Short mmCIF file of N, CA and C in Angstrom, two decimals:
data_model
loop_
_atom_site.label_atom_id
_atom_site.label_comp_id
_atom_site.label_asym_id
_atom_site.label_seq_id
_atom_site.Cartn_x
_atom_site.Cartn_y
_atom_site.Cartn_z
N UNK A 538 157.09 105.33 152.55
CA UNK A 538 157.64 105.39 150.70
C UNK A 538 158.11 103.47 150.74
N UNK A 539 158.15 102.70 150.39
CA UNK A 539 159.01 101.69 150.41
C UNK A 539 160.60 102.13 150.07
N UNK A 540 160.94 101.05 150.17
CA UNK A 540 162.45 100.42 150.14
C UNK A 540 162.83 101.31 148.60
N UNK A 541 162.00 100.41 148.02
CA UNK A 541 162.25 100.35 146.53
C UNK A 541 161.55 101.81 145.46
N UNK A 542 160.66 101.97 146.16
CA UNK A 542 160.57 104.00 145.60
C UNK A 542 161.37 104.77 146.40
N UNK A 543 162.18 104.72 148.13
CA UNK A 543 163.61 105.23 148.82
C UNK A 543 164.66 104.90 147.27
N UNK A 544 165.06 103.66 146.88
CA UNK A 544 165.83 103.69 145.73
C UNK A 544 165.83 103.83 144.56
N UNK A 545 164.53 104.49 143.90
CA UNK A 545 163.67 104.83 142.87
C UNK A 545 164.65 106.60 143.09
N UNK A 546 164.10 106.77 144.19
CA UNK A 546 164.93 108.03 144.12
C UNK A 546 166.34 108.60 144.29
N UNK A 547 166.50 107.61 144.53
CA UNK A 547 167.96 108.13 144.90
C UNK A 547 169.26 107.77 143.79
N UNK A 548 167.91 106.73 142.61
CA UNK A 548 168.62 106.97 141.47
C UNK A 548 168.42 107.74 140.66
N UNK A 549 167.39 108.49 140.59
CA UNK A 549 166.44 110.00 139.80
C UNK A 549 167.70 110.85 140.50
N UNK A 550 167.73 111.19 141.99
CA UNK A 550 168.70 112.42 142.12
C UNK A 550 169.60 112.13 141.69
N UNK A 551 170.64 110.97 141.58
CA UNK A 551 172.08 110.83 141.14
C UNK A 551 171.64 111.16 139.44
N UNK A 552 171.27 110.26 138.73
CA UNK A 552 170.79 110.32 137.50
C UNK A 552 172.13 109.04 137.10
N UNK A 553 171.99 109.64 135.79
CA UNK A 553 173.60 108.35 135.37
C UNK A 553 174.73 108.90 135.57
N UNK A 554 175.49 108.60 134.40
CA UNK A 554 177.31 108.23 134.11
C UNK A 554 177.03 109.73 134.80
N UNK A 555 178.70 109.96 136.07
CA UNK A 555 178.94 111.18 136.45
C UNK A 555 180.84 110.55 136.51
N UNK A 556 181.35 112.11 136.07
CA UNK A 556 183.03 111.51 136.18
C UNK A 556 183.95 113.14 136.05
N UNK A 557 182.73 113.55 137.27
CA UNK A 557 183.11 114.69 137.70
C UNK A 557 184.51 115.21 137.96
N UNK A 558 185.60 116.07 137.21
CA UNK A 558 186.97 115.99 138.52
C UNK A 558 187.23 116.31 139.73
N UNK A 559 186.75 116.94 140.02
CA UNK A 559 186.88 117.29 141.59
C UNK A 559 185.65 116.43 142.31
N UNK A 560 185.05 115.36 141.80
CA UNK A 560 184.35 114.37 142.78
C UNK A 560 185.39 113.99 143.95
N UNK A 561 185.36 114.17 144.67
CA UNK A 561 186.20 112.88 145.17
C UNK A 561 185.68 111.34 144.97
N UNK A 562 184.70 111.37 144.68
CA UNK A 562 184.35 109.35 144.87
C UNK A 562 184.70 108.78 143.22
N UNK A 563 185.28 109.79 142.50
CA UNK A 563 185.64 108.65 141.96
C UNK A 563 184.32 109.24 140.17
N UNK A 564 184.31 108.07 139.28
CA UNK A 564 183.48 107.69 138.88
C UNK A 564 182.09 107.43 139.39
N UNK A 565 181.27 107.83 138.82
CA UNK A 565 179.52 107.13 139.33
C UNK A 565 179.38 106.46 138.18
N UNK A 566 177.46 105.81 138.88
CA UNK A 566 176.74 105.67 137.67
C UNK A 566 175.99 105.69 138.72
N UNK A 567 174.39 106.13 138.75
CA UNK A 567 173.28 105.93 139.31
C UNK A 567 174.13 105.81 141.15
N UNK A 568 175.05 106.65 141.39
CA UNK A 568 175.03 107.49 142.22
C UNK A 568 176.37 106.78 142.85
N UNK A 569 176.11 105.33 142.56
CA UNK A 569 177.71 104.38 143.54
C UNK A 569 178.79 104.55 142.86
N UNK A 570 179.56 104.56 143.61
CA UNK A 570 180.41 104.96 143.26
C UNK A 570 181.58 103.81 142.97
N UNK A 571 182.41 104.27 142.70
CA UNK A 571 183.42 102.72 141.67
C UNK A 571 184.21 102.39 142.06
N UNK A 572 184.70 102.17 143.99
CA UNK A 572 184.78 102.02 145.15
C UNK A 572 183.37 100.54 145.37
N UNK A 573 182.47 101.01 145.68
CA UNK A 573 181.61 100.25 146.00
C UNK A 573 181.01 99.63 145.38
N UNK A 574 181.10 99.96 143.83
CA UNK A 574 180.61 98.69 142.60
C UNK A 574 181.48 97.67 142.38
N UNK A 575 182.98 98.01 143.44
CA UNK A 575 184.17 97.33 143.42
C UNK A 575 183.59 96.36 144.10
N UNK A 576 183.85 97.09 145.35
CA UNK A 576 182.99 96.41 146.75
C UNK A 576 181.93 95.05 146.41
N UNK A 577 181.52 95.46 145.50
CA UNK A 577 179.97 94.48 145.36
C UNK A 577 180.54 93.07 144.24
N UNK A 578 181.12 93.43 143.87
CA UNK A 578 182.12 92.55 142.16
C UNK A 578 181.50 92.73 141.60
N UNK A 579 181.32 94.03 140.91
CA UNK A 579 181.72 94.56 139.78
C UNK A 579 182.69 95.39 139.26
N UNK A 580 183.56 95.06 137.92
CA UNK A 580 184.65 95.31 137.71
C UNK A 580 184.46 95.77 135.86
N UNK A 581 183.14 95.93 135.32
CA UNK A 581 183.25 96.94 134.00
C UNK A 581 183.26 98.00 134.63
N UNK A 582 183.46 98.88 133.56
CA UNK A 582 183.46 99.98 132.54
C UNK A 582 182.19 100.91 134.16
N UNK A 583 181.76 101.33 134.31
CA UNK A 583 181.09 102.18 135.29
C UNK A 583 179.74 103.00 134.31
N UNK A 584 180.19 103.27 132.88
CA UNK A 584 179.36 103.80 132.34
C UNK A 584 178.64 103.10 132.27
N UNK A 585 178.41 101.32 132.53
CA UNK A 585 177.82 100.79 132.19
C UNK A 585 177.10 99.05 132.95
N UNK A 586 177.80 100.12 134.23
CA UNK A 586 176.66 99.55 135.38
C UNK A 586 175.00 99.05 135.88
N UNK A 587 174.82 98.13 136.31
CA UNK A 587 173.48 97.69 136.00
C UNK A 587 172.58 98.77 136.59
N UNK A 588 171.50 99.06 136.29
CA UNK A 588 170.90 99.80 137.27
C UNK A 588 170.17 98.41 138.15
N UNK A 589 170.19 97.09 137.47
CA UNK A 589 169.57 96.51 138.86
C UNK A 589 170.51 96.01 139.79
N UNK A 590 172.22 96.52 139.71
CA UNK A 590 172.79 96.27 140.15
C UNK A 590 173.24 97.07 141.33
N UNK A 591 172.68 98.52 141.32
CA UNK A 591 173.03 99.58 141.53
C UNK A 591 171.66 99.74 143.08
N UNK A 592 170.68 98.88 142.48
CA UNK A 592 169.36 98.64 143.17
C UNK A 592 169.88 97.92 144.43
N UNK A 593 170.32 96.91 144.34
CA UNK A 593 170.62 96.05 144.81
C UNK A 593 172.12 96.62 145.63
N UNK A 594 172.76 96.98 145.40
CA UNK A 594 173.79 98.03 146.39
C UNK A 594 173.19 98.79 147.13
N UNK A 595 172.44 99.57 146.51
CA UNK A 595 171.68 100.84 147.31
C UNK A 595 170.91 100.03 148.65
N UNK A 596 170.19 98.37 148.43
CA UNK A 596 169.24 97.67 149.25
C UNK A 596 170.39 96.97 150.94
N UNK A 597 171.16 97.15 149.99
CA UNK A 597 171.89 95.57 149.96
C UNK A 597 172.91 96.95 152.05
N UNK A 598 173.86 97.59 150.74
CA UNK A 598 174.88 98.47 151.47
C UNK A 598 174.43 100.18 152.04
N UNK A 599 173.76 100.25 151.80
CA UNK A 599 172.59 101.96 152.78
C UNK A 599 171.36 102.00 153.31
N UNK A 600 171.09 100.80 153.15
CA UNK A 600 169.81 100.55 153.85
C UNK A 600 169.37 98.72 154.56
N UNK A 601 170.28 98.22 154.28
CA UNK A 601 170.17 97.04 155.51
C UNK A 601 170.84 97.01 156.08
N UNK A 602 172.31 96.82 155.53
CA UNK A 602 173.36 95.90 156.75
C UNK A 602 173.64 97.63 157.34
N UNK A 603 173.46 99.03 157.12
CA UNK A 603 173.38 99.78 158.07
C UNK A 603 172.13 99.73 159.49
N UNK A 604 171.09 98.77 158.86
CA UNK A 604 169.69 98.93 159.88
C UNK A 604 168.93 99.90 159.66
N UNK A 605 169.28 100.74 159.49
CA UNK A 605 168.13 101.85 158.14
C UNK A 605 165.89 101.13 158.28
N UNK A 606 166.36 99.69 157.86
CA UNK A 606 165.30 98.80 157.59
C UNK A 606 164.21 98.77 159.00
N UNK A 607 165.25 99.40 160.50
CA UNK A 607 164.60 99.33 161.61
C UNK A 607 163.87 100.60 162.03
N UNK A 608 164.64 101.40 161.88
CA UNK A 608 164.36 102.82 161.59
C UNK A 608 163.03 103.04 160.89
N UNK A 609 162.87 102.19 160.06
CA UNK A 609 161.82 102.06 158.36
C UNK A 609 160.35 101.44 159.29
N UNK A 610 160.27 100.81 159.83
CA UNK A 610 159.18 99.96 161.13
C UNK A 610 158.93 101.28 161.40
N UNK A 611 159.88 101.97 162.42
CA UNK A 611 158.96 103.21 163.27
C UNK A 611 159.19 104.52 162.49
N UNK A 612 159.04 104.40 161.34
CA UNK A 612 159.34 105.63 160.90
C UNK A 612 160.00 105.28 159.83
N UNK A 613 159.31 105.67 159.07
CA UNK A 613 159.82 105.70 157.17
C UNK A 613 160.42 106.53 156.19
N UNK A 614 160.39 107.87 157.28
CA UNK A 614 160.06 109.61 156.10
C UNK A 614 162.18 109.53 157.41
N UNK A 615 162.06 109.37 158.45
CA UNK A 615 163.27 108.92 159.46
C UNK A 615 163.87 107.97 158.56
N UNK A 616 163.81 107.00 158.38
CA UNK A 616 164.92 105.92 157.44
C UNK A 616 164.92 106.63 156.32
N UNK A 617 164.17 107.06 155.54
CA UNK A 617 164.93 108.28 153.91
C UNK A 617 165.97 108.41 153.97
N UNK A 618 165.39 109.27 155.33
CA UNK A 618 166.11 110.69 155.29
C UNK A 618 167.90 110.06 155.52
N UNK A 619 168.08 108.53 156.40
CA UNK A 619 168.31 108.80 156.83
C UNK A 619 169.47 107.90 155.85
N UNK A 620 169.14 107.00 154.77
CA UNK A 620 169.12 106.82 153.59
C UNK A 620 170.18 107.15 152.99
N UNK A 621 169.54 108.63 152.86
CA UNK A 621 169.13 109.69 151.46
C UNK A 621 171.40 110.24 151.96
N UNK A 622 171.39 110.53 153.75
CA UNK A 622 172.77 110.56 154.27
C UNK A 622 173.87 110.13 154.08
N UNK A 623 173.13 108.66 153.70
CA UNK A 623 174.34 107.09 154.33
C UNK A 623 174.87 107.72 152.24
N UNK A 624 173.97 108.03 151.84
CA UNK A 624 174.16 107.70 150.26
C UNK A 624 175.25 108.40 150.09
N UNK A 625 174.85 110.13 150.46
CA UNK A 625 175.90 110.94 150.08
C UNK A 625 176.67 111.39 150.78
N UNK A 626 176.41 110.97 151.67
CA UNK A 626 178.02 111.41 153.02
C UNK A 626 178.74 110.67 153.10
N UNK A 627 177.95 108.77 152.94
CA UNK A 627 178.84 107.39 153.55
C UNK A 627 178.07 106.97 155.13
N UNK A 628 177.78 106.39 154.82
CA UNK A 628 177.46 105.41 155.79
C UNK A 628 177.65 105.17 157.32
N UNK A 629 179.01 105.46 157.53
CA UNK A 629 179.50 105.69 158.23
C UNK A 629 179.52 106.91 159.37
N UNK A 630 179.03 107.94 158.30
CA UNK A 630 178.52 109.17 159.40
C UNK A 630 176.97 109.13 159.04
N UNK A 631 176.21 108.79 158.56
CA UNK A 631 174.92 108.58 158.50
C UNK A 631 174.17 107.80 159.93
N UNK A 632 175.05 106.72 160.58
CA UNK A 632 174.05 105.49 161.19
C UNK A 632 174.07 106.55 162.51
N UNK A 633 175.66 107.46 163.26
CA UNK A 633 175.22 108.00 164.56
C UNK A 633 174.27 108.81 164.95
N UNK A 634 173.68 109.30 163.35
CA UNK A 634 172.69 110.45 163.46
C UNK A 634 171.36 110.24 164.13
N UNK A 635 171.02 109.49 164.46
CA UNK A 635 169.48 109.22 165.10
C UNK A 635 169.77 109.03 166.08
N UNK A 636 171.20 108.49 167.00
CA UNK A 636 171.64 108.34 168.22
C UNK A 636 171.81 109.92 169.01
N UNK A 637 171.83 110.54 168.01
CA UNK A 637 172.62 112.01 168.41
C UNK A 637 172.03 113.35 168.70
N UNK A 638 171.10 112.90 167.52
CA UNK A 638 169.97 113.94 167.70
C UNK A 638 168.21 112.83 169.47
N UNK A 639 168.89 112.07 169.09
CA UNK A 639 167.81 111.45 170.31
C UNK A 639 168.11 111.77 171.93
N UNK A 640 169.88 112.35 171.40
CA UNK A 640 170.59 112.63 172.66
C UNK A 640 170.26 113.98 172.70
N UNK A 641 170.44 114.89 172.28
CA UNK A 641 170.26 115.95 171.80
C UNK A 641 168.55 116.73 172.07
N UNK A 642 167.09 115.88 171.93
CA UNK A 642 165.91 115.69 171.71
C UNK A 642 165.81 115.30 173.89
N UNK A 643 166.59 114.57 173.98
CA UNK A 643 165.85 113.64 175.57
C UNK A 643 166.32 114.45 176.72
N UNK A 644 166.38 116.17 176.62
CA UNK A 644 166.60 116.57 177.87
C UNK A 644 167.26 116.69 179.18
N UNK A 645 168.29 115.41 178.59
CA UNK A 645 169.21 115.13 179.71
C UNK A 645 168.89 113.71 180.41
N UNK A 646 167.93 113.23 180.03
CA UNK A 646 167.25 111.85 179.99
C UNK A 646 165.74 112.08 180.69
N UNK A 647 165.53 113.27 181.04
CA UNK A 647 164.30 113.15 180.79
C UNK A 647 163.04 112.79 179.87
N UNK A 648 163.25 112.63 179.07
CA UNK A 648 162.73 112.81 177.60
C UNK A 648 162.21 111.02 177.83
N UNK A 649 162.59 110.50 178.70
CA UNK A 649 161.87 109.36 179.33
C UNK A 649 162.93 107.74 178.20
N UNK A 650 164.30 108.22 177.81
CA UNK A 650 165.45 107.67 177.45
C UNK A 650 166.56 108.71 178.26
N UNK A 651 167.95 107.48 178.83
CA UNK A 651 168.88 108.13 179.44
C UNK A 651 169.59 108.04 177.21
N UNK A 652 170.87 108.55 178.10
CA UNK A 652 171.47 108.91 176.52
C UNK A 652 172.08 107.81 175.60
N UNK A 653 172.08 108.31 174.43
CA UNK A 653 172.52 106.71 173.99
C UNK A 653 174.06 106.81 173.50
N UNK A 654 174.50 105.28 173.30
CA UNK A 654 176.42 105.64 172.71
C UNK A 654 176.33 105.71 171.63
N UNK A 655 176.89 106.75 171.38
CA UNK A 655 176.73 106.93 169.71
C UNK A 655 177.94 106.40 169.36
N UNK A 656 177.52 105.86 168.80
CA UNK A 656 178.29 104.33 168.25
C UNK A 656 178.02 103.87 166.49
N UNK A 657 176.82 104.20 166.84
CA UNK A 657 176.26 103.60 165.18
C UNK A 657 175.93 103.08 164.72
N UNK A 658 175.33 102.07 165.67
CA UNK A 658 175.11 100.83 165.68
C UNK A 658 173.45 100.39 166.12
N UNK A 659 172.11 100.90 165.92
CA UNK A 659 171.21 100.82 165.20
C UNK A 659 170.46 99.54 165.42
N UNK A 660 171.04 99.77 167.28
CA UNK A 660 169.59 98.23 167.64
C UNK A 660 168.17 98.60 169.47
N UNK A 661 168.67 98.05 169.43
CA UNK A 661 167.40 97.72 170.91
C UNK A 661 168.16 98.99 171.71
N UNK A 662 168.42 99.72 172.13
CA UNK A 662 168.53 100.26 173.07
C UNK A 662 168.63 102.02 171.64
N UNK A 663 168.12 101.99 170.97
CA UNK A 663 168.19 103.21 169.76
C UNK A 663 167.26 103.00 169.28
N UNK A 664 166.35 101.72 169.11
CA UNK A 664 165.14 101.92 168.37
C UNK A 664 163.96 102.32 169.80
N UNK A 665 163.92 101.71 170.79
CA UNK A 665 163.68 102.13 172.45
C UNK A 665 163.73 103.02 172.67
N UNK A 666 164.88 104.24 172.23
CA UNK A 666 164.57 105.56 172.78
C UNK A 666 163.33 105.48 171.24
N UNK A 667 163.81 106.00 169.93
CA UNK A 667 163.19 106.08 168.88
C UNK A 667 161.55 106.21 169.08
N UNK A 668 161.66 104.88 169.70
CA UNK A 668 159.77 104.72 169.92
C UNK A 668 158.97 105.70 171.18
N UNK A 669 159.75 105.06 172.26
CA UNK A 669 159.73 106.39 172.86
C UNK A 669 159.28 108.01 172.53
N UNK A 670 160.58 108.00 172.40
CA UNK A 670 160.43 110.12 171.54
C UNK A 670 158.87 110.09 170.74
N UNK A 671 158.53 109.03 169.74
CA UNK A 671 157.32 109.06 169.01
C UNK A 671 156.45 108.88 169.72
N UNK A 672 156.25 108.40 170.44
CA UNK A 672 155.07 107.83 171.22
C UNK A 672 154.41 109.50 172.25
N UNK A 673 155.86 110.13 172.48
CA UNK A 673 155.33 111.32 173.69
C UNK A 673 154.93 112.42 172.43
N UNK A 674 155.92 112.61 171.06
CA UNK A 674 155.97 113.71 170.37
C UNK A 674 154.85 113.32 169.25
N UNK A 675 154.48 112.68 168.74
CA UNK A 675 154.32 112.15 167.94
C UNK A 675 154.63 112.92 166.13
N UNK A 676 153.34 113.36 165.72
CA UNK A 676 154.11 113.85 164.37
C UNK A 676 154.69 114.55 164.55
N UNK A 677 154.39 115.57 165.35
CA UNK A 677 155.51 116.91 164.95
C UNK A 677 156.88 116.73 165.79
N UNK A 678 156.45 115.48 165.99
CA UNK A 678 158.83 115.17 166.92
C UNK A 678 158.86 114.54 166.09
N UNK A 679 158.26 113.89 165.31
CA UNK A 679 159.02 112.72 164.43
C UNK A 679 158.91 114.03 163.24
N UNK A 680 158.75 115.33 162.90
CA UNK A 680 158.89 116.63 161.83
C UNK A 680 160.66 117.15 162.22
N UNK A 681 160.19 116.87 164.03
CA UNK A 681 161.19 117.48 165.01
C UNK A 681 162.78 117.12 164.53
N UNK A 682 162.32 116.56 165.03
CA UNK A 682 163.70 114.99 164.11
C UNK A 682 164.17 114.89 163.24
N UNK A 683 163.03 115.05 161.99
CA UNK A 683 163.74 114.90 160.83
C UNK A 683 164.30 116.23 160.43
N UNK A 684 164.15 117.35 160.69
CA UNK A 684 164.40 118.24 161.02
C UNK A 684 166.91 118.56 161.28
N UNK A 685 165.80 117.50 162.27
CA UNK A 685 167.58 117.57 163.06
C UNK A 685 168.48 116.22 162.54
N UNK A 686 167.86 115.84 162.05
CA UNK A 686 168.66 114.86 160.89
C UNK A 686 168.81 115.69 160.07
N UNK A 687 168.40 116.50 159.16
CA UNK A 687 168.28 117.65 158.15
C UNK A 687 169.49 118.71 158.29
N UNK A 688 169.35 118.62 159.38
CA UNK A 688 170.72 120.43 159.83
C UNK A 688 171.71 119.67 159.97
N UNK A 689 171.86 118.44 160.68
CA UNK A 689 173.10 117.25 160.98
C UNK A 689 173.80 117.25 159.05
N UNK A 690 172.83 117.03 158.34
CA UNK A 690 173.49 116.62 157.22
C UNK A 690 174.20 117.70 156.62
N UNK A 691 173.15 119.49 156.77
CA UNK A 691 174.01 120.10 156.14
C UNK A 691 175.02 121.22 157.23
N UNK A 692 175.42 120.61 158.02
CA UNK A 692 176.48 120.91 158.65
C UNK A 692 177.82 120.32 158.51
N UNK A 693 177.73 118.74 157.43
CA UNK A 693 178.62 118.16 157.45
C UNK A 693 178.72 118.63 155.48
N UNK A 694 177.81 119.03 155.06
CA UNK A 694 177.89 120.08 154.08
C UNK A 694 179.18 120.66 153.73
N UNK A 695 178.21 122.02 154.96
CA UNK A 695 179.52 122.91 154.89
C UNK A 695 180.83 123.29 155.53
N UNK A 696 180.54 121.12 156.86
CA UNK A 696 181.76 121.27 156.89
C UNK A 696 183.00 121.11 155.45
N UNK A 697 182.38 119.73 154.96
CA UNK A 697 183.07 119.36 153.73
C UNK A 697 183.62 120.71 152.94
N UNK A 698 183.19 121.65 152.42
CA UNK A 698 182.96 122.55 151.58
C UNK A 698 183.40 123.97 152.25
N UNK A 699 184.19 124.30 153.54
CA UNK A 699 184.58 125.08 154.09
C UNK A 699 186.74 124.65 154.22
N UNK A 700 186.24 122.86 154.83
CA UNK A 700 187.81 121.85 154.51
C UNK A 700 188.41 122.11 153.20
N UNK A 701 187.43 122.45 151.59
CA UNK A 701 187.99 121.56 150.76
C UNK A 701 187.25 122.65 150.26
N UNK A 702 187.75 123.49 149.55
CA UNK A 702 186.95 124.53 148.25
C UNK A 702 186.06 123.97 147.51
N UNK A 703 187.52 123.41 146.62
CA UNK A 703 187.20 122.08 145.56
C UNK A 703 185.86 121.47 146.28
N UNK A 704 185.06 121.40 146.77
CA UNK A 704 184.02 120.92 147.41
C UNK A 704 182.79 121.84 147.19
N UNK A 705 183.61 122.79 146.93
CA UNK A 705 182.02 123.93 146.68
C UNK A 705 181.57 124.10 145.21
N UNK A 706 181.77 123.31 144.44
CA UNK A 706 181.31 123.29 143.72
C UNK A 706 179.63 122.03 143.00
N UNK A 707 179.76 121.20 144.45
CA UNK A 707 178.56 120.84 144.98
C UNK A 707 177.99 120.68 145.29
N UNK A 708 178.54 122.40 146.30
CA UNK A 708 177.43 122.71 147.88
C UNK A 708 176.24 123.07 147.27
N UNK A 709 175.58 123.55 146.39
CA UNK A 709 174.77 124.23 146.23
C UNK A 709 173.82 123.17 145.72
N UNK A 710 174.06 122.37 144.80
CA UNK A 710 173.66 121.24 144.54
C UNK A 710 173.14 119.85 145.52
N UNK A 711 173.61 119.84 147.07
CA UNK A 711 173.44 119.26 148.22
C UNK A 711 172.67 119.88 149.23
N UNK A 712 173.06 121.40 148.57
CA UNK A 712 171.90 122.02 149.68
C UNK A 712 170.56 121.88 149.44
N UNK A 713 170.02 121.76 148.03
CA UNK A 713 169.06 122.56 147.32
C UNK A 713 168.64 120.84 147.13
N UNK A 714 169.19 119.65 146.86
CA UNK A 714 168.76 118.34 146.79
C UNK A 714 168.20 117.77 148.45
N UNK A 715 169.08 117.81 148.93
CA UNK A 715 169.80 116.75 150.11
C UNK A 715 168.56 117.73 151.06
N UNK A 716 169.06 118.78 151.17
CA UNK A 716 168.88 119.35 152.90
C UNK A 716 167.74 120.49 153.18
N UNK A 717 167.29 121.46 151.35
CA UNK A 717 166.39 122.70 151.64
C UNK A 717 165.22 121.78 151.36
#
């Protein structure tokens, strides 16, 4: 799946304008929060946020800057999962997930790569470890890694809802649309 297709899927999933009183992100359109829109120069009413600006923000802030494009070169499905997690949980949460997952799957270094520093920087060590993992485990391994990323994302939603019961209003949708 191309980045444009990923973005269009996110926009379809996120929908149009939303301003739910319990949503900590405040007013959103196309899934772009007001804070993100403002940080990218948009000062208008969120109900009028242009879809092309939303696409540009997604591409730059949620795909290229966190370097999920480097993951996409090796596995588009893993990049899509990280991108989606970044959109819904924040890129700061999503970026280290691939490192955490690869550390869990490296069999204490016997998998062919040493534990990665979990710093959220997707660079040569992370992509190298991913290449080794995918070459050893193939498509089945890619599916397992996808599931691990999904589990970590689901765990985050559980923690959010348990810590703040007002967020239970979103829990079903998070699980149904992002994890299940």
